[in-house]
Amino acid sequence: MDMTSLILLLLAALGIISSNAPITIAVIVLLLLRVLHLNQVFPWLEKYGLTVGIVILTIGVMTPVASGKMSLQTIGESFLNWKSLLAIAIGMLVAYLGGRGAALMSMNPTIVAGLLIGTVLGVALFRGVPVGPLIAAGILSLLIGRS
């Protein structure tokens, strides 16, 4: 067995031990792609996977608006409540950090491994969700002074 598959199996085990389905499913899909020798898919996933994931995440977040569960009145009231205004500000900050993070990750591929390991450990050990690499890279870019 090659080292890459062994690492993926270890990550799958972390996902299973921590009862974290997203990590487990993602790693098993990647393992299946390797086992089925569909290596030509990896460059496409590397190039577009993050964008596709963000689109799917955005669809999930915006579904209450599309389904009518969140009315125009509810959206308008979010500008009248201090907690909602704080949520808007934090949302803007996170979007900014994500943008900085994406730039940092594209400029410094060596940082990506550390961010991925940290994200997987955070998901596996703290029941987080795997949206952390972009934000983590954005925070890191602020700390190391890169944009």
PDB file of C-alpha atoms in Angstrom:
ATOM      1  CA  MET A   1       0.000   0.000   0.000  1.00  0.00           C
ATOM      2  CA  ASP A   2       1.341   3.431  -0.898  1.00  0.00           C
ATOM      3  CA  MET A   3       1.860   6.207   1.649  1.00  0.00           C
ATOM      4  CA  THR A   4      -0.887   8.450   0.198  1.00  0.00           C
ATOM      5  CA  SER A   5      -3.520   5.744   0.613  1.00  0.00           C
ATOM      6  CA  LEU A   6      -2.266   5.074   4.131  1.00  0.00           C
ATOM      7  CA  ILE A   7      -2.645   8.765   5.015  1.00  0.00           C
ATOM      8  CA  LEU A   8      -6.173   8.790   3.560  1.00  0.00           C
ATOM      9  CA  LEU A   9      -7.054   5.671   5.559  1.00  0.00           C
ATOM     10  CA  LEU A  10      -5.770   7.350   8.718  1.00  0.00           C
ATOM     11  CA  LEU A  11      -7.919  10.401   7.968  1.00  0.00           C
ATOM     12  CA  ALA A  12     -10.928   8.158   7.317  1.00  0.00           C
ATOM     13  CA  ALA A  13     -10.312   6.467  10.662  1.00  0.00           C
ATOM     14  CA  LEU A  14     -10.237   9.875  12.350  1.00  0.00           C
ATOM     15  CA  GLY A  15     -13.550  10.692  10.699  1.00  0.00           C
ATOM     16  CA  ILE A  16     -15.090   7.412  11.825  1.00  0.00           C
ATOM     17  CA  ILE A  17     -13.735   7.634  15.391  1.00  0.00           C
ATOM     18  CA  SER A  18     -15.051  11.174  15.739  1.00  0.00           C
ATOM     19  CA  SER A  19     -18.396  10.287  14.085  1.00  0.00           C
ATOM     20  CA  ASN A  20     -17.823  13.019  11.525  1.00  0.00           C
ATOM     21  CA  ALA A  21     -19.576  12.005   8.329  1.00  0.00           C
ATOM     22  CA  PRO A  22     -18.297  14.842   6.068  1.00  0.00           C
ATOM     23  CA  ILE A  23     -14.643  13.965   6.665  1.00  0.00           C
ATOM     24  CA  THR A  24     -15.300  10.234   6.381  1.00  0.00           C
ATOM     25  CA  ILE A  25     -17.289  10.566   3.155  1.00  0.00           C
ATOM     26  CA  ALA A  26     -14.778  12.961   1.575  1.00  0.00           C
ATOM     27  CA  VAL A  27     -11.826  10.714   2.338  1.00  0.00           C
ATOM     28  CA  ILE A  28     -13.624   7.569   1.178  1.00  0.00           C
ATOM     29  CA  VAL A  29     -14.548   9.264  -2.111  1.00  0.00           C
ATOM     30  CA  LEU A  30     -10.898  10.229  -2.606  1.00  0.00           C
ATOM     31  CA  LEU A  31      -9.780   6.692  -1.733  1.00  0.00           C
ATOM     32  CA  LEU A  32     -12.273   5.266  -4.222  1.00  0.00           C
ATOM     33  CA  LEU A  33     -10.968   7.574  -6.929  1.00  0.00           C
ATOM     34  CA  ARG A  34      -7.463   6.258  -6.215  1.00  0.00           C
ATOM     35  CA  VAL A  35      -8.532   2.599  -6.098  1.00  0.00           C
ATOM     36  CA  LEU A  36     -10.495   2.952  -9.340  1.00  0.00           C
ATOM     37  CA  HIS A  37      -7.469   4.661 -10.949  1.00  0.00           C
ATOM     38  CA  LEU A  38      -9.448   7.801 -11.755  1.00  0.00           C
ATOM     39  CA  ASN A  39      -6.396   9.974 -11.133  1.00  0.00           C
ATOM     40  CA  GLN A  40      -7.363  12.254 -14.027  1.00  0.00           C
ATOM     41  CA  VAL A  41     -10.144  13.613 -11.767  1.00  0.00           C
ATOM     42  CA  PHE A  42      -7.691  14.959  -9.169  1.00  0.00           C
ATOM     43  CA  PRO A  43      -6.456  17.977 -11.174  1.00  0.00           C
ATOM     44  CA  TRP A  44     -10.081  18.988 -11.835  1.00  0.00           C
ATOM     45  CA  LEU A  45     -10.945  18.604  -8.134  1.00  0.00           C
ATOM     46  CA  GLU A  46      -7.866  20.605  -7.132  1.00  0.00           C
ATOM     47  CA  LYS A  47      -8.809  23.377  -9.543  1.00  0.00           C
ATOM     48  CA  TYR A  48     -12.599  23.511  -9.088  1.00  0.00           C
ATOM     49  CA  GLY A  49     -13.400  21.499  -5.951  1.00  0.00           C
ATOM     50  CA  LEU A  50     -13.235  24.467  -3.603  1.00  0.00           C
ATOM     51  CA  THR A  51     -15.475  26.555  -5.864  1.00  0.00           C
ATOM     52  CA  VAL A  52     -18.008  23.734  -6.235  1.00  0.00           C
ATOM     53  CA  GLY A  53     -17.970  23.220  -2.466  1.00  0.00           C
ATOM     54  CA  ILE A  54     -18.536  26.910  -1.798  1.00  0.00           C
ATOM     55  CA  VAL A  55     -21.405  26.962  -4.295  1.00  0.00           C
ATOM     56  CA  ILE A  56     -23.045  23.968  -2.586  1.00  0.00           C
ATOM     57  CA  LEU A  57     -22.502  25.527   0.854  1.00  0.00           C
ATOM     58  CA  THR A  58     -23.990  28.817  -0.363  1.00  0.00           C
ATOM     59  CA  ILE A  59     -27.013  26.998  -1.791  1.00  0.00           C
ATOM     60  CA  GLY A  60     -27.534  25.329   1.587  1.00  0.00           C
ATOM     61  CA  VAL A  61     -27.274  28.630   3.454  1.00  0.00           C
ATOM     62  CA  MET A  62     -29.591  30.471   1.036  1.00  0.00           C
ATOM     63  CA  THR A  63     -32.252  27.760   0.850  1.00  0.00           C
ATOM     64  CA  PRO A  64     -34.422  29.365   3.582  1.00  0.00           C
ATOM     65  CA  VAL A  65     -34.681  32.482   1.396  1.00  0.00           C
ATOM     66  CA  ALA A  66     -35.539  30.460  -1.706  1.00  0.00           C
ATOM     67  CA  SER A  67     -38.079  28.287   0.121  1.00  0.00           C
ATOM     68  CA  GLY A  68     -39.848  31.295   1.594  1.00  0.00           C
ATOM     69  CA  LYS A  69     -38.989  30.417   5.200  1.00  0.00           C
ATOM     70  CA  MET A  70     -37.064  33.684   5.460  1.00  0.00           C
ATOM     71  CA  SER A  71     -39.168  36.628   4.406  1.00  0.00           C
ATOM     72  CA  LEU A  72     -38.147  40.061   3.215  1.00  0.00           C
ATOM     73  CA  GLN A  73     -39.402  41.373   6.569  1.00  0.00           C
ATOM     74  CA  THR A  74     -37.066  39.018   8.453  1.00  0.00           C
ATOM     75  CA  ILE A  75     -34.146  40.130   6.294  1.00  0.00           C
ATOM     76  CA  GLY A  76     -35.071  43.788   6.841  1.00  0.00           C
ATOM     77  CA  GLU A  77     -35.333  43.285  10.611  1.00  0.00           C
ATOM     78  CA  SER A  78     -31.745  42.025  10.646  1.00  0.00           C
ATOM     79  CA  PHE A  79     -30.676  45.656  10.175  1.00  0.00           C
ATOM     80  CA  LEU A  80     -32.567  46.705  13.318  1.00  0.00           C
ATOM     81  CA  ASN A  81     -31.177  44.255  15.876  1.00  0.00           C
ATOM     82  CA  TRP A  82     -27.669  44.685  17.302  1.00  0.00           C
ATOM     83  CA  LYS A  83     -27.019  40.929  17.247  1.00  0.00           C
ATOM     84  CA  SER A  84     -27.974  40.757  13.582  1.00  0.00           C
ATOM     85  CA  LEU A  85     -25.833  43.793  12.784  1.00  0.00           C
ATOM     86  CA  LEU A  86     -22.939  42.096  14.573  1.00  0.00           C
ATOM     87  CA  ALA A  87     -23.633  38.952  12.548  1.00  0.00           C
ATOM     88  CA  ILE A  88     -23.500  41.007   9.339  1.00  0.00           C
ATOM     89  CA  ALA A  89     -20.167  42.556  10.393  1.00  0.00           C
ATOM     90  CA  ILE A  90     -18.703  39.176  11.316  1.00  0.00           C
ATOM     91  CA  GLY A  91     -19.963  37.704   8.051  1.00  0.00           C
ATOM     92  CA  MET A  92     -18.168  40.474   6.179  1.00  0.00           C
ATOM     93  CA  LEU A  93     -14.977  39.856   8.195  1.00  0.00           C
ATOM     94  CA  VAL A  94     -15.093  36.122   7.504  1.00  0.00           C
ATOM     95  CA  ALA A  95     -15.626  36.743   3.778  1.00  0.00           C
ATOM     96  CA  TYR A  96     -12.632  39.088   3.806  1.00  0.00           C
ATOM     97  CA  LEU A  97     -10.511  36.514   5.660  1.00  0.00           C
ATOM     98  CA  GLY A  98     -11.603  33.809   3.224  1.00  0.00           C
ATOM     99  CA  GLY A  99     -10.473  35.955   0.310  1.00  0.00           C
ATOM    100  CA  ARG A 100      -7.092  36.597   1.924  1.00  0.00           C
ATOM    101  CA  GLY A 101      -6.855  32.908   2.728  1.00  0.00           C
ATOM    102  CA  ALA A 102      -7.526  31.830  -0.836  1.00  0.00           C
ATOM    103  CA  ALA A 103      -4.810  34.182  -2.071  1.00  0.00           C
ATOM    104  CA  LEU A 104      -2.323  32.961   0.543  1.00  0.00           C
ATOM    105  CA  MET A 105      -3.037  29.308  -0.228  1.00  0.00           C
ATOM    106  CA  SER A 106      -2.486  29.862  -3.951  1.00  0.00           C
ATOM    107  CA  MET A 107       0.779  31.747  -3.352  1.00  0.00           C
ATOM    108  CA  ASN A 108       2.184  29.396  -0.677  1.00  0.00           C
ATOM    109  CA  PRO A 109       1.291  25.764  -1.362  1.00  0.00           C
ATOM    110  CA  THR A 110       3.508  24.587   1.517  1.00  0.00           C
ATOM    111  CA  ILE A 111       1.102  26.202   3.967  1.00  0.00           C
ATOM    112  CA  VAL A 112      -1.802  24.175   2.584  1.00  0.00           C
ATOM    113  CA  ALA A 113      -0.657  20.919   4.222  1.00  0.00           C
ATOM    114  CA  GLY A 114      -0.607  22.470   7.689  1.00  0.00           C
ATOM    115  CA  LEU A 115      -3.982  24.114   7.179  1.00  0.00           C
ATOM    116  CA  LEU A 116      -5.505  20.861   5.952  1.00  0.00           C
ATOM    117  CA  ILE A 117      -4.120  18.875   8.867  1.00  0.00           C
ATOM    118  CA  GLY A 118      -5.371  21.486  11.317  1.00  0.00           C
ATOM    119  CA  THR A 119      -8.793  21.559   9.704  1.00  0.00           C
ATOM    120  CA  VAL A 120      -9.137  17.777   9.632  1.00  0.00           C
ATOM    121  CA  LEU A 121      -8.051  17.551  13.270  1.00  0.00           C
ATOM    122  CA  GLY A 122     -10.467  20.336  14.211  1.00  0.00           C
ATOM    123  CA  VAL A 123     -13.295  18.560  12.416  1.00  0.00           C
ATOM    124  CA  ALA A 124     -12.408  15.159  13.818  1.00  0.00           C
ATOM    125  CA  LEU A 125     -11.584  16.125  17.386  1.00  0.00           C
ATOM    126  CA  PHE A 126     -13.840  19.118  18.025  1.00  0.00           C
ATOM    127  CA  ARG A 127     -16.818  18.241  15.821  1.00  0.00           C
ATOM    128  CA  GLY A 128     -16.125  21.256  13.640  1.00  0.00           C
ATOM    129  CA  VAL A 129     -17.057  21.612   9.995  1.00  0.00           C
ATOM    130  CA  PRO A 130     -14.484  21.566   7.201  1.00  0.00           C
ATOM    131  CA  VAL A 131     -14.826  25.183   6.126  1.00  0.00           C
ATOM    132  CA  GLY A 132     -11.777  26.190   8.110  1.00  0.00           C
ATOM    133  CA  PRO A 133      -8.851  26.203   5.656  1.00  0.00           C
ATOM    134  CA  LEU A 134      -9.794  29.454   3.943  1.00  0.00           C
ATOM    135  CA  ILE A 135     -10.531  31.282   7.178  1.00  0.00           C
ATOM    136  CA  ALA A 136      -7.466  29.785   8.858  1.00  0.00           C
ATOM    137  CA  ALA A 137      -5.339  30.915   5.917  1.00  0.00           C
ATOM    138  CA  GLY A 138      -6.905  34.373   6.132  1.00  0.00           C
ATOM    139  CA  ILE A 139      -6.052  34.640   9.824  1.00  0.00           C
ATOM    140  CA  LEU A 140      -2.571  33.308   9.077  1.00  0.00           C
ATOM    141  CA  SER A 141      -2.150  35.926   6.340  1.00  0.00           C
ATOM    142  CA  LEU A 142      -2.917  38.635   8.902  1.00  0.00           C
ATOM    143  CA  LEU A 143      -0.364  37.139  11.315  1.00  0.00           C
ATOM    144  CA  ILE A 144       2.433  36.733   8.788  1.00  0.00           C
ATOM    145  CA  GLY A 145       1.632  39.905   6.869  1.00  0.00           C
ATOM    146  CA  ARG A 146       0.724  38.450   3.471  1.00  0.00           C
ATOM    147  CA  SER A 147      -2.318  39.373   1.369  1.00  0.00           C
TER     148      SER A 147
END
